[in-house]
Amino acid sequence: MGFYDVLGRALKTAFVSVIERGKEKEMDVVLTTFTPVHFEGDWDKLGACTKTTPYREGEKVLEVMNEEMRRVGVEKVEVARVRVRDFSKVRFRVLDVSKIALLSPDGHPGPYMNPNPFANGVGEHVQNDCVHWCLPGPIDTWDWIFLDLILRDS
C-alpha cells in the first residue's frame, strides 16, 4: 500500500464516520488541502526558506508529492459529496489552499522560529522551519477564503 493510498483511506474512513453520525443534524465538513514546503535545498541537508517575497504566477508549480496530496483530498471530498447528496444534511467542501500557498514562501518562520536566532552571530548550522505557516499574509488570506466559504452557503 502506497503513501497516497493511506491518505485516501484515512480520509474515506473519517468521512464515512461523519456521514453516519450526521444523518440527523446539519453539519459542514471542510477539508483544507495540503500546503507545500519551501525549502531551497533538502530539508535535512541545511535547506532554507530564504525567499521573502511571493513567487509570481507560473514561477513555481506544485511538485509531484504536493499535487498528489491535493488531488487525493479533493477526490475524496467529491466522493463523499456524491455519497450524501440525496439523504444527508452533511455538506462536504474543500478549502483549496495548495496553489495559493505555493506562491507564498514568505509565510514560513524560517530561522525566526526561535527568538533572536543570530544574537551570537551566524552559526555554521541555522535551523530553518520552512514547513509551518505562522507569519502574517498567507494564513490571513486562508481565513478570508474560509469565511467566504462559510458565508456563501449561509
Short mmCIF file of C-alpha atoms in Angstrom, two decimals:
data_model
loop_
_atom_site.label_atom_id
_atom_site.label_comp_id
_atom_site.label_asym_id
_atom_site.label_seq_id
_atom_site.Cartn_x
_atom_site.Cartn_y
_atom_site.Cartn_z
CA MET A 1 0.00 0.00 0.00
CA GLY A 2 1.44 3.35 -1.02
CA PHE A 3 1.63 6.61 0.89
CA TYR A 4 -1.21 8.24 -1.07
CA ASP A 5 -3.40 5.15 -0.60
CA VAL A 6 -3.02 5.53 3.17
CA LEU A 7 -4.06 9.19 2.99
CA GLY A 8 -7.06 8.30 0.82
CA ARG A 9 -8.18 5.53 3.15
CA ALA A 10 -7.81 7.75 6.21
CA LEU A 11 -9.95 10.47 4.61
CA LYS A 12 -12.54 7.95 3.46
CA THR A 13 -12.75 6.43 6.97
CA ALA A 14 -13.16 9.85 8.56
CA PHE A 15 -15.78 10.95 6.03
CA VAL A 16 -17.80 7.73 6.37
CA SER A 17 -17.82 8.20 10.14
CA VAL A 18 -19.05 11.79 9.77
CA ILE A 19 -21.75 10.68 7.32
CA GLU A 20 -23.01 8.00 9.72
CA ARG A 21 -23.14 10.46 12.62
CA GLY A 22 -24.57 13.29 10.58
CA LYS A 23 -27.77 11.78 9.26
CA GLU A 24 -29.93 13.73 11.67
CA LYS A 25 -28.13 17.02 12.10
CA GLU A 26 -26.81 19.63 9.72
CA MET A 27 -23.05 19.66 9.53
CA ASP A 28 -20.30 21.21 7.42
CA VAL A 29 -17.06 19.36 6.76
CA VAL A 30 -14.27 21.40 5.20
CA LEU A 31 -11.03 19.76 4.14
CA THR A 32 -8.08 22.10 3.75
CA THR A 33 -5.77 20.89 1.00
CA PHE A 34 -2.14 20.08 1.53
CA THR A 35 0.26 23.02 1.68
CA PRO A 36 3.73 22.74 0.18
CA VAL A 37 7.02 23.37 1.93
CA HIS A 38 9.51 25.86 0.52
CA PHE A 39 12.95 24.51 1.35
CA GLU A 40 15.63 25.63 -1.07
CA GLY A 41 17.78 22.54 -0.96
CA ASP A 42 16.97 19.42 1.02
CA TRP A 43 15.29 19.96 4.38
CA ASP A 44 17.67 17.55 6.10
CA LYS A 45 20.81 18.99 4.49
CA LEU A 46 20.68 22.60 5.71
CA GLY A 47 17.92 23.60 3.29
CA ALA A 48 16.47 27.02 3.99
CA CYS A 49 13.49 29.14 3.02
CA THR A 50 15.18 32.41 2.27
CA LYS A 51 12.67 33.92 -0.15
CA THR A 52 10.98 36.95 1.40
CA THR A 53 8.55 37.81 -1.37
CA PRO A 54 5.84 35.76 -3.09
CA TYR A 55 6.54 33.87 -6.29
CA ARG A 56 4.95 35.18 -9.47
CA GLU A 57 2.22 33.14 -11.16
CA GLY A 58 3.92 30.40 -13.20
CA GLU A 59 7.31 30.84 -11.50
CA LYS A 60 6.73 27.78 -9.32
CA VAL A 61 4.46 24.75 -9.79
CA LEU A 62 3.21 22.09 -7.37
CA GLU A 63 5.64 19.22 -7.40
CA VAL A 64 4.55 15.59 -7.63
CA MET A 65 4.01 14.88 -3.93
CA ASN A 66 2.22 18.15 -3.24
CA GLU A 67 -0.01 17.83 -6.30
CA GLU A 68 -0.84 14.22 -5.50
CA MET A 69 -1.72 15.02 -1.86
CA ARG A 70 -4.02 17.80 -3.10
CA ARG A 71 -5.60 15.53 -5.70
CA VAL A 72 -6.33 12.75 -3.19
CA GLY A 73 -8.01 15.17 -0.77
CA VAL A 74 -10.15 16.85 -3.43
CA GLU A 75 -11.13 13.48 -4.88
CA LYS A 76 -12.21 12.02 -1.51
CA VAL A 77 -14.32 15.10 -0.77
CA GLU A 78 -16.05 14.71 -4.13
CA VAL A 79 -16.75 11.02 -3.43
CA ALA A 80 -18.25 11.96 -0.03
CA ARG A 81 -20.38 14.70 -1.66
CA VAL A 82 -21.86 12.22 -4.11
CA ARG A 83 -22.48 9.73 -1.33
CA VAL A 84 -24.54 12.17 0.77
CA ARG A 85 -26.23 14.16 -1.98
CA ASP A 86 -29.77 12.86 -1.57
CA PHE A 87 -30.11 11.78 2.04
CA SER A 88 -27.84 13.65 4.41
CA LYS A 89 -27.60 17.09 5.92
CA VAL A 90 -23.80 16.91 5.84
CA ARG A 91 -22.06 19.24 3.37
CA PHE A 92 -18.54 18.42 2.25
CA ARG A 93 -16.37 21.19 0.87
CA VAL A 94 -12.75 21.86 0.02
CA LEU A 95 -10.72 24.84 1.17
CA ASP A 96 -8.14 24.60 -1.61
CA VAL A 97 -5.07 26.50 -0.48
CA SER A 98 -2.38 24.38 -2.17
CA LYS A 99 -1.73 26.62 -5.14
CA ILE A 100 -2.04 29.92 -3.27
CA ALA A 101 0.27 28.56 -0.53
CA LEU A 102 2.77 27.53 -3.18
CA LEU A 103 3.12 31.16 -4.23
CA SER A 104 3.80 32.38 -0.66
CA PRO A 105 7.16 31.15 0.60
CA ASP A 106 7.33 34.29 2.74
CA GLY A 107 4.85 32.90 5.29
CA HIS A 108 7.23 30.46 7.00
CA PRO A 109 9.12 31.36 10.16
CA GLY A 110 12.47 30.23 8.71
CA PRO A 111 15.25 30.75 11.25
CA TYR A 112 12.98 33.05 13.29
CA MET A 113 11.15 30.12 14.86
CA ASN A 114 13.39 30.92 17.81
CA PRO A 115 13.79 34.47 19.14
CA ASN A 116 16.97 36.27 18.03
CA PRO A 117 18.50 33.39 16.03
CA PHE A 118 21.56 35.47 15.13
CA ALA A 119 22.20 37.08 18.53
CA ASN A 120 25.52 35.24 18.77
CA GLY A 121 26.41 35.61 15.08
CA VAL A 122 25.57 33.31 12.21
CA GLY A 123 26.37 29.78 13.22
CA GLU A 124 27.60 27.00 10.97
CA HIS A 125 24.12 25.50 11.03
CA VAL A 126 20.99 27.63 11.22
CA GLN A 127 17.85 25.61 11.78
CA ASN A 128 15.01 26.65 9.45
CA ASP A 129 11.29 25.95 9.60
CA CYS A 130 10.01 26.02 6.03
CA VAL A 131 7.05 23.75 6.75
CA HIS A 132 4.84 25.61 9.24
CA TRP A 133 2.90 28.77 8.49
CA CYS A 134 2.74 31.48 11.10
CA LEU A 135 3.70 34.83 9.60
CA PRO A 136 1.02 37.32 8.55
CA GLY A 137 -0.11 37.07 4.97
CA PRO A 138 -0.88 33.55 3.75
CA ILE A 139 -2.74 32.41 6.86
CA ASP A 140 -4.79 35.62 6.90
CA THR A 141 -5.71 35.04 3.25
CA TRP A 142 -6.83 31.50 4.00
CA ASP A 143 -9.01 32.83 6.83
CA TRP A 144 -10.73 35.23 4.44
CA ILE A 145 -11.29 32.45 1.90
CA PHE A 146 -12.68 30.21 4.66
CA LEU A 147 -15.01 32.97 5.87
CA ASP A 148 -16.25 33.48 2.32
CA LEU A 149 -16.86 29.76 2.00
CA ILE A 150 -18.96 29.78 5.18
CA LEU A 151 -20.92 32.93 4.35
CA ARG A 152 -21.62 31.90 0.78
CA ASP A 153 -23.74 28.96 1.91
CA SER A 154 -25.34 30.54 4.98
#
